[in-house]
mmCIF file with all atom_site columns, C-alpha atoms in Angstrom:
data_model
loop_
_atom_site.group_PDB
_atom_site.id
_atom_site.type_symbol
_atom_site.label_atom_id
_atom_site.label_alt_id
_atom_site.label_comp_id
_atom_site.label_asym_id
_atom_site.label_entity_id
_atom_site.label_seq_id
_atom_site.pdbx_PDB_ins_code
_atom_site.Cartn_x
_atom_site.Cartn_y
_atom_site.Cartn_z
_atom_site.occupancy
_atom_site.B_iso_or_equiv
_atom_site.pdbx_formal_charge
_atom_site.auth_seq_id
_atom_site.auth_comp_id
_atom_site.auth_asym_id
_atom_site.auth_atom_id
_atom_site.pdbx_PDB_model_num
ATOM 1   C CA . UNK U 1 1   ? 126.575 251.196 -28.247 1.00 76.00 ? 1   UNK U CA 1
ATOM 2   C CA . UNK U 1 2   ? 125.692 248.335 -25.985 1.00 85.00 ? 2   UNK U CA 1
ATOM 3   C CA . UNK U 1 3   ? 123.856 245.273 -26.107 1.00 85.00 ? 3   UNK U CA 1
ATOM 4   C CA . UNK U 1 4   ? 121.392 243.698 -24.130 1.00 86.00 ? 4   UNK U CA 1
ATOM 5   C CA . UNK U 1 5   ? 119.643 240.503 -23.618 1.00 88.00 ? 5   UNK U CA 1
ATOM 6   C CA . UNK U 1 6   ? 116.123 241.380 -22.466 1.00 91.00 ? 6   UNK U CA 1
ATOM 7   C CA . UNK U 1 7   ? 113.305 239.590 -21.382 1.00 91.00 ? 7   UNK U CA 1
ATOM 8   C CA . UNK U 1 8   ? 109.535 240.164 -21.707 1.00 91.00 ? 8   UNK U CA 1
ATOM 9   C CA . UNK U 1 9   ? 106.809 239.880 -18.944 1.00 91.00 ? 9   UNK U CA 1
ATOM 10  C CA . UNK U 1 10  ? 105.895 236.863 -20.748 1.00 91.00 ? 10  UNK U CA 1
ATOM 11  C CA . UNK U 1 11  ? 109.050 235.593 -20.852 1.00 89.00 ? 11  UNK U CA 1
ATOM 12  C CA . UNK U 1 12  ? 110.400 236.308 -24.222 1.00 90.00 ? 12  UNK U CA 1
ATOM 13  C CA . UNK U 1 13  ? 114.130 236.704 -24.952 1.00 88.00 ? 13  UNK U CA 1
ATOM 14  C CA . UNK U 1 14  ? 115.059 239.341 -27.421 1.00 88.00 ? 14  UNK U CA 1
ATOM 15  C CA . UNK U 1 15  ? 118.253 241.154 -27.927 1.00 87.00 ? 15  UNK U CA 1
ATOM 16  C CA . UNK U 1 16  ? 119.007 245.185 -29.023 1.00 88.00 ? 16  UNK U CA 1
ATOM 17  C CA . UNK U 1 17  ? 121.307 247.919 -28.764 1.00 87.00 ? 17  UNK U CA 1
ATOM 18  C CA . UNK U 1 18  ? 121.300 250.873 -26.705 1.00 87.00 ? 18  UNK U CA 1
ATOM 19  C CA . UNK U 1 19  ? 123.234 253.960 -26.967 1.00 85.00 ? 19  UNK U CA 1
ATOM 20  C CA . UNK U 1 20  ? 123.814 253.234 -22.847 1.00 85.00 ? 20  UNK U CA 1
ATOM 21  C CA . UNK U 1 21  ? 122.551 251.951 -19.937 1.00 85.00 ? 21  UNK U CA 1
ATOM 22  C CA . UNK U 1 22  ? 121.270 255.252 -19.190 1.00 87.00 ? 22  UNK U CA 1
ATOM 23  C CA . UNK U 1 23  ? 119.211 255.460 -22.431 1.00 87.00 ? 23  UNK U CA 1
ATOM 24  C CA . UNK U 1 24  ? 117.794 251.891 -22.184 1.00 89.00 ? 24  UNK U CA 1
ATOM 25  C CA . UNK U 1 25  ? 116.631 253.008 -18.760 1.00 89.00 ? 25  UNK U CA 1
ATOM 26  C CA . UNK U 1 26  ? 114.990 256.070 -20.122 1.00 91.00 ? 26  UNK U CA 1
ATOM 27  C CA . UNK U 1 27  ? 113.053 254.387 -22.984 1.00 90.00 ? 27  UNK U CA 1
ATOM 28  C CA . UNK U 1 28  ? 112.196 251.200 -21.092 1.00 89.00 ? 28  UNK U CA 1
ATOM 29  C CA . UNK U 1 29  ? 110.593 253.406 -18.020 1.00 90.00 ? 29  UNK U CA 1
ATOM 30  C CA . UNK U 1 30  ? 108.557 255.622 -21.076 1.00 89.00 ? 30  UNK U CA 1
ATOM 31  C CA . UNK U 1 31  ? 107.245 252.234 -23.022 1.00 88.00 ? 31  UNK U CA 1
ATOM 32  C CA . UNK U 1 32  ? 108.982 252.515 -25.899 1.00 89.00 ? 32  UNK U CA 1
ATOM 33  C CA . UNK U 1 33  ? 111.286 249.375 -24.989 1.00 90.00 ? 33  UNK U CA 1
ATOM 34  C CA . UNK U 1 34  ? 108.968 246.252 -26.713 1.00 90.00 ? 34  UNK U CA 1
ATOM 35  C CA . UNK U 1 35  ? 109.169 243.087 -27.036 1.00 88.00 ? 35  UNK U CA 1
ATOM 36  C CA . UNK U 1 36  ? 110.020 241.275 -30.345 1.00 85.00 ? 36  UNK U CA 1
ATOM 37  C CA . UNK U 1 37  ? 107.584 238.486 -30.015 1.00 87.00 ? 37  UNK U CA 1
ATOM 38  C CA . UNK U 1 38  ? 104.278 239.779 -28.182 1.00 89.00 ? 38  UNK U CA 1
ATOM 39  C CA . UNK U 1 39  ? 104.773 243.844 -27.746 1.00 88.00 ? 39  UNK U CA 1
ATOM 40  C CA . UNK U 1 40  ? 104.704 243.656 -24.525 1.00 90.00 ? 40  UNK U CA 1
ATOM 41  C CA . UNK U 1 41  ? 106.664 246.877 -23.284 1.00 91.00 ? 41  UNK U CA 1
ATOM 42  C CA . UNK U 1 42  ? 106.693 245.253 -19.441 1.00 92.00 ? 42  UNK U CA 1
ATOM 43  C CA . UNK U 1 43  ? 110.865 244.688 -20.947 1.00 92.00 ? 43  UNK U CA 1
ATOM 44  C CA . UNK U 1 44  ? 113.974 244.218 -18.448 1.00 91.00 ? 44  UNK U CA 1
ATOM 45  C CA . UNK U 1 45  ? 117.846 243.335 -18.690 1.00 88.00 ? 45  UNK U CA 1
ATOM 46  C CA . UNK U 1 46  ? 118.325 239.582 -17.992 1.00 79.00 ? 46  UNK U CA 1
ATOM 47  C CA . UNK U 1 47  ? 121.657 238.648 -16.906 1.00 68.00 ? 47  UNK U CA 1
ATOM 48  C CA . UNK U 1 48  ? 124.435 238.305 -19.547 1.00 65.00 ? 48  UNK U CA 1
ATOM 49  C CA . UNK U 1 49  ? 128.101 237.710 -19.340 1.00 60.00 ? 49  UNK U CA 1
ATOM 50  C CA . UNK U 1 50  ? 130.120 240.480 -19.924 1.00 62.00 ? 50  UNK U CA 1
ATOM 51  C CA . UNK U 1 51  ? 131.629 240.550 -24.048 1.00 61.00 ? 51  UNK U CA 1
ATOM 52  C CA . UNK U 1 52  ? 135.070 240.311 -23.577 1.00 62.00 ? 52  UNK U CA 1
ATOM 53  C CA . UNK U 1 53  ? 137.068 240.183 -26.352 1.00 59.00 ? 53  UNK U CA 1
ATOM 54  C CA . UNK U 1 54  ? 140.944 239.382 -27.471 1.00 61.00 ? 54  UNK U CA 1
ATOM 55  C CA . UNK U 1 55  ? 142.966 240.845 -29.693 1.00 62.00 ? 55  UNK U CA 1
ATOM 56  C CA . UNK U 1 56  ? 141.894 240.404 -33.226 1.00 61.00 ? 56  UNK U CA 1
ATOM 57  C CA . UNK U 1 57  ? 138.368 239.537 -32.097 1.00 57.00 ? 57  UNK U CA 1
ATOM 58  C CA . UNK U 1 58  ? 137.249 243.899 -31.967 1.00 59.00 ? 58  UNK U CA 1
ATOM 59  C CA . UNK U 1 59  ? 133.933 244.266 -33.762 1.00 61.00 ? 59  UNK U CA 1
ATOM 60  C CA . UNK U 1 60  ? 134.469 248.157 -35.007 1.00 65.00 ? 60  UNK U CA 1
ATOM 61  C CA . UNK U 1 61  ? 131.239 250.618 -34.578 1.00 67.00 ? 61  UNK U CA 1
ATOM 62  C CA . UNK U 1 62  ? 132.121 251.949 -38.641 1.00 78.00 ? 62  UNK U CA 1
ATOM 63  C CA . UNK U 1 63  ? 129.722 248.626 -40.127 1.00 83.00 ? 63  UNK U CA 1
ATOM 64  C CA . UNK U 1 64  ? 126.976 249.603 -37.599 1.00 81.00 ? 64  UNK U CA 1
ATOM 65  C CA . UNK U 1 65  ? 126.417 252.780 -38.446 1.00 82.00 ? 65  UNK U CA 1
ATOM 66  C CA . UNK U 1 66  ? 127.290 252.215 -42.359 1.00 87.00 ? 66  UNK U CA 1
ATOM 67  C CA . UNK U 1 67  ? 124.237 249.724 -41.963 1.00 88.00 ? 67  UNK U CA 1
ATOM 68  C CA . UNK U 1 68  ? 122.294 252.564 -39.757 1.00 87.00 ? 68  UNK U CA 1
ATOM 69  C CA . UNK U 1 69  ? 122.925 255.339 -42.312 1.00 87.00 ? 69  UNK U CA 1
ATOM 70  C CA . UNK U 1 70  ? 122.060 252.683 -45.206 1.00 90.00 ? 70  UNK U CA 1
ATOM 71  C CA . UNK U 1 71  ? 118.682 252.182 -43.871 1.00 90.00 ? 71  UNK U CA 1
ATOM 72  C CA . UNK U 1 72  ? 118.295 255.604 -43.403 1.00 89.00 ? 72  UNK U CA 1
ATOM 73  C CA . UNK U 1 73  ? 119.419 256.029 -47.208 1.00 91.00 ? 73  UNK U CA 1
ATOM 74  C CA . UNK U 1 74  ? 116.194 253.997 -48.210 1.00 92.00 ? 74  UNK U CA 1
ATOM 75  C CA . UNK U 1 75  ? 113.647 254.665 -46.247 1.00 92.00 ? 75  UNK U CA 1
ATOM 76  C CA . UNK U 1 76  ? 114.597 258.541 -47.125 1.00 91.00 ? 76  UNK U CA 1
ATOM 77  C CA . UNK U 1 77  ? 114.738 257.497 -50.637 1.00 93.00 ? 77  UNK U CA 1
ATOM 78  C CA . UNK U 1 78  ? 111.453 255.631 -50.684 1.00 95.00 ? 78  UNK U CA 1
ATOM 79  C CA . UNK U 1 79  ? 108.948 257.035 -48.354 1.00 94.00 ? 79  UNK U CA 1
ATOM 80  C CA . UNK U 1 80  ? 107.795 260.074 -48.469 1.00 94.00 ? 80  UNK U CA 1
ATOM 81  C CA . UNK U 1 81  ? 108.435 262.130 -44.777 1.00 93.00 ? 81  UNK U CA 1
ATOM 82  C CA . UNK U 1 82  ? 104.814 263.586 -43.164 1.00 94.00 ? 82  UNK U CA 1
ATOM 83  C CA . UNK U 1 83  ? 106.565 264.983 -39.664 1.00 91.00 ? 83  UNK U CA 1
ATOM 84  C CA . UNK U 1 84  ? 104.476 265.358 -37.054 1.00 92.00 ? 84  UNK U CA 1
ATOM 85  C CA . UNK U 1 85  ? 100.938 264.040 -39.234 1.00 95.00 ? 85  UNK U CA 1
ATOM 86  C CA . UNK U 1 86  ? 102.490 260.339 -39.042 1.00 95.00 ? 86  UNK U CA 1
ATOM 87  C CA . UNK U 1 87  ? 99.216  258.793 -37.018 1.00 96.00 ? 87  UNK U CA 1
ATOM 88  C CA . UNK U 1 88  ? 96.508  260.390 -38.947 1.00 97.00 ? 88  UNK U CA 1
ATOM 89  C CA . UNK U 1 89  ? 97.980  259.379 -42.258 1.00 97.00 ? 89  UNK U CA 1
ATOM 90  C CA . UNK U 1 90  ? 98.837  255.830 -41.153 1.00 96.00 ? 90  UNK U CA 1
ATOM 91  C CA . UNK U 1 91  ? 95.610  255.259 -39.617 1.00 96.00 ? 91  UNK U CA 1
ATOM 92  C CA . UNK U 1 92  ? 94.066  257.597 -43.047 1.00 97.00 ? 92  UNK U CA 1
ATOM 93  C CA . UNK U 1 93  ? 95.886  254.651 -44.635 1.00 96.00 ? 93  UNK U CA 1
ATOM 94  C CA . UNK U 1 94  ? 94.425  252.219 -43.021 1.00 96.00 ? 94  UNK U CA 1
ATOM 95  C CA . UNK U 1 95  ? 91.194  252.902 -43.054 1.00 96.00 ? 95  UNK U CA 1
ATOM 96  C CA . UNK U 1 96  ? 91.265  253.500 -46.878 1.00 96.00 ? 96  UNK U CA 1
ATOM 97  C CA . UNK U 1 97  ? 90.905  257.363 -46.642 1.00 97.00 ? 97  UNK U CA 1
ATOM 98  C CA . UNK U 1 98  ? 93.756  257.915 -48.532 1.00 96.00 ? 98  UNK U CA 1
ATOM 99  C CA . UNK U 1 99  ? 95.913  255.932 -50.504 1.00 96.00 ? 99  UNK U CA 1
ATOM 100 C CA . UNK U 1 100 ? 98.261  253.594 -49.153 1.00 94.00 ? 100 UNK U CA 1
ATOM 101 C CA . UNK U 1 101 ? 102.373 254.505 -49.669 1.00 96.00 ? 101 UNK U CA 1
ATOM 102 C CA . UNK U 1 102 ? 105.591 254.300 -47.804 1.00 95.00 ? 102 UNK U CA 1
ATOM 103 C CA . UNK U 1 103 ? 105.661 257.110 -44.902 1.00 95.00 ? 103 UNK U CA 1
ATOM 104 C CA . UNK U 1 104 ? 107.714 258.200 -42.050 1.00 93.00 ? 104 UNK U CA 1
ATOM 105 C CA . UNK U 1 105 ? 108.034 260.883 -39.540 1.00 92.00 ? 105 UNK U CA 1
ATOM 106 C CA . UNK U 1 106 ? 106.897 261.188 -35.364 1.00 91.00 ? 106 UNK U CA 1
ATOM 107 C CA . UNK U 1 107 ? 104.252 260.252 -33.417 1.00 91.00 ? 107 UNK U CA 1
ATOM 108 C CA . UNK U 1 108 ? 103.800 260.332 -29.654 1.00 91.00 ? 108 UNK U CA 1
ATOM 109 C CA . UNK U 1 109 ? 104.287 257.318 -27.741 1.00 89.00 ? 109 UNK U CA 1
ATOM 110 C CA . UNK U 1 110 ? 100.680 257.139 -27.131 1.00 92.00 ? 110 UNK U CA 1
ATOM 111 C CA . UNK U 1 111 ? 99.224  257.979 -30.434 1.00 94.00 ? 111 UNK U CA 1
ATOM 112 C CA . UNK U 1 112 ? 102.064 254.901 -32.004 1.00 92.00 ? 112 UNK U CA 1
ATOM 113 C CA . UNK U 1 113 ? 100.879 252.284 -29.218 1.00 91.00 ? 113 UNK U CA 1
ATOM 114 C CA . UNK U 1 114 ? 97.420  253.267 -30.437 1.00 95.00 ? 114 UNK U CA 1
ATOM 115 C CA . UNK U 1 115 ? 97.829  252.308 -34.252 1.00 95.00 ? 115 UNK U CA 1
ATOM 116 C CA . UNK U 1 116 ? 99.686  249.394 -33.121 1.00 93.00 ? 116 UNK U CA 1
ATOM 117 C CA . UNK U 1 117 ? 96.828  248.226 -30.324 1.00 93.00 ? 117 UNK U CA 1
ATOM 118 C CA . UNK U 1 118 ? 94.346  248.514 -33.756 1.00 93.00 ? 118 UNK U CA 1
ATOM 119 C CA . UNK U 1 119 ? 96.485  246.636 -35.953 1.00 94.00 ? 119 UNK U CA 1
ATOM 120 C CA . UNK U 1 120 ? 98.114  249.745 -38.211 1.00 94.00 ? 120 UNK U CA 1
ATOM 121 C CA . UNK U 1 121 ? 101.143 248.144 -39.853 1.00 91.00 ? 121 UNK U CA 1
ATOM 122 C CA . UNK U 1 122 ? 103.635 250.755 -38.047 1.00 92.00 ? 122 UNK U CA 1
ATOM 123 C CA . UNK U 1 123 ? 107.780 249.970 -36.600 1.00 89.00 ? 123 UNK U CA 1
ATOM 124 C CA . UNK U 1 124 ? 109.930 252.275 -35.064 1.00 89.00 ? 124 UNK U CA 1
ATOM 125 C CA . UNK U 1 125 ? 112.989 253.065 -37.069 1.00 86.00 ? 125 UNK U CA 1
ATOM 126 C CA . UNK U 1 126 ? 116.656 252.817 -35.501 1.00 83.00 ? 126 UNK U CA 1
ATOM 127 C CA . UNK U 1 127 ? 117.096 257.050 -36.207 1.00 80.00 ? 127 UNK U CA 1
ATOM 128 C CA . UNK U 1 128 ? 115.315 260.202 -35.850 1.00 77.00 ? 128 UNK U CA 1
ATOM 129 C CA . UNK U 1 129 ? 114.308 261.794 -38.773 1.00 72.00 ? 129 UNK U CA 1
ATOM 130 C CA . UNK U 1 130 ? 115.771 265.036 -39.511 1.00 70.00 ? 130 UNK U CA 1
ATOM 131 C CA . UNK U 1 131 ? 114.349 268.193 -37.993 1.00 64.00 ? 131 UNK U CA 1
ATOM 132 C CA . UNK U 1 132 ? 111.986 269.306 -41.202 1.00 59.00 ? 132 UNK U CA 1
ATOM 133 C CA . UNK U 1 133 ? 109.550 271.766 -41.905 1.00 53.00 ? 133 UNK U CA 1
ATOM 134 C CA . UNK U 1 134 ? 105.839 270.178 -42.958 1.00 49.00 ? 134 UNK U CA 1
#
């Protein structure tokens, strides 16, 4: 994992993790890199100073993903999973069609900017869900 500092069109500094350089690449050309403050997804790497550390002064990769798979752990355990149906039932949400609960699943980059753009509550989680039949 890496961090970087990144900066918005608007100027915005925000930090997050990457899996590499490669992936933040990938995900910030697609749209799906967006800024903390305004959503902006105009994102790039401002300059930072390398993390060098000393001995003693290792942050291990074991808390990270203890914390990952925690969150995992609860959103699994308190949201019920709706796969590939995640817009319509958000949005069904929304609008009062059905009733409002906890959900997760996948939506297309387009169809997630979307509820966002008219105001769905809706935040991308830091895993995939697992491959499931719905």
């Amino acid at each position: 994992m890496i961090r970087f500092n990144l900066k918005c069109a608007n100027d915005h500094q925000f930090e997050s993790w990457f899996q590499s350089n490669a992936t933040f690449d990938k995900l910030a050309a697609t749209g799906m890199v967006s800024c903390t403050a305004c959503g902006s997804t105009q994102v790039s790497k401002s300059i930072m100073a390398p993390a060098v550390s000393t001995k003693g002064d290792v942050t291990p990769v074991k808390p990270v993903a203890e914390k990952l798979a925690a969150i995992r752990a609860e959103v699994e355990a308190n949201s019920d999973y709706v796969g590939k149906d995640f817009a319509k039932e958000a949005r069904d949400m929304h609008d009062g069609v059905t009733p409002e609960r906890s959900i997760y699943g996948e939506a297309k980059l387009e169809d997630a900017r979307k509820l966002v753009e008219d105001g769905v509550p809706v935040m991308p989680l830091p895993f995939i869900p697992p491959k499931r039949v719905n």
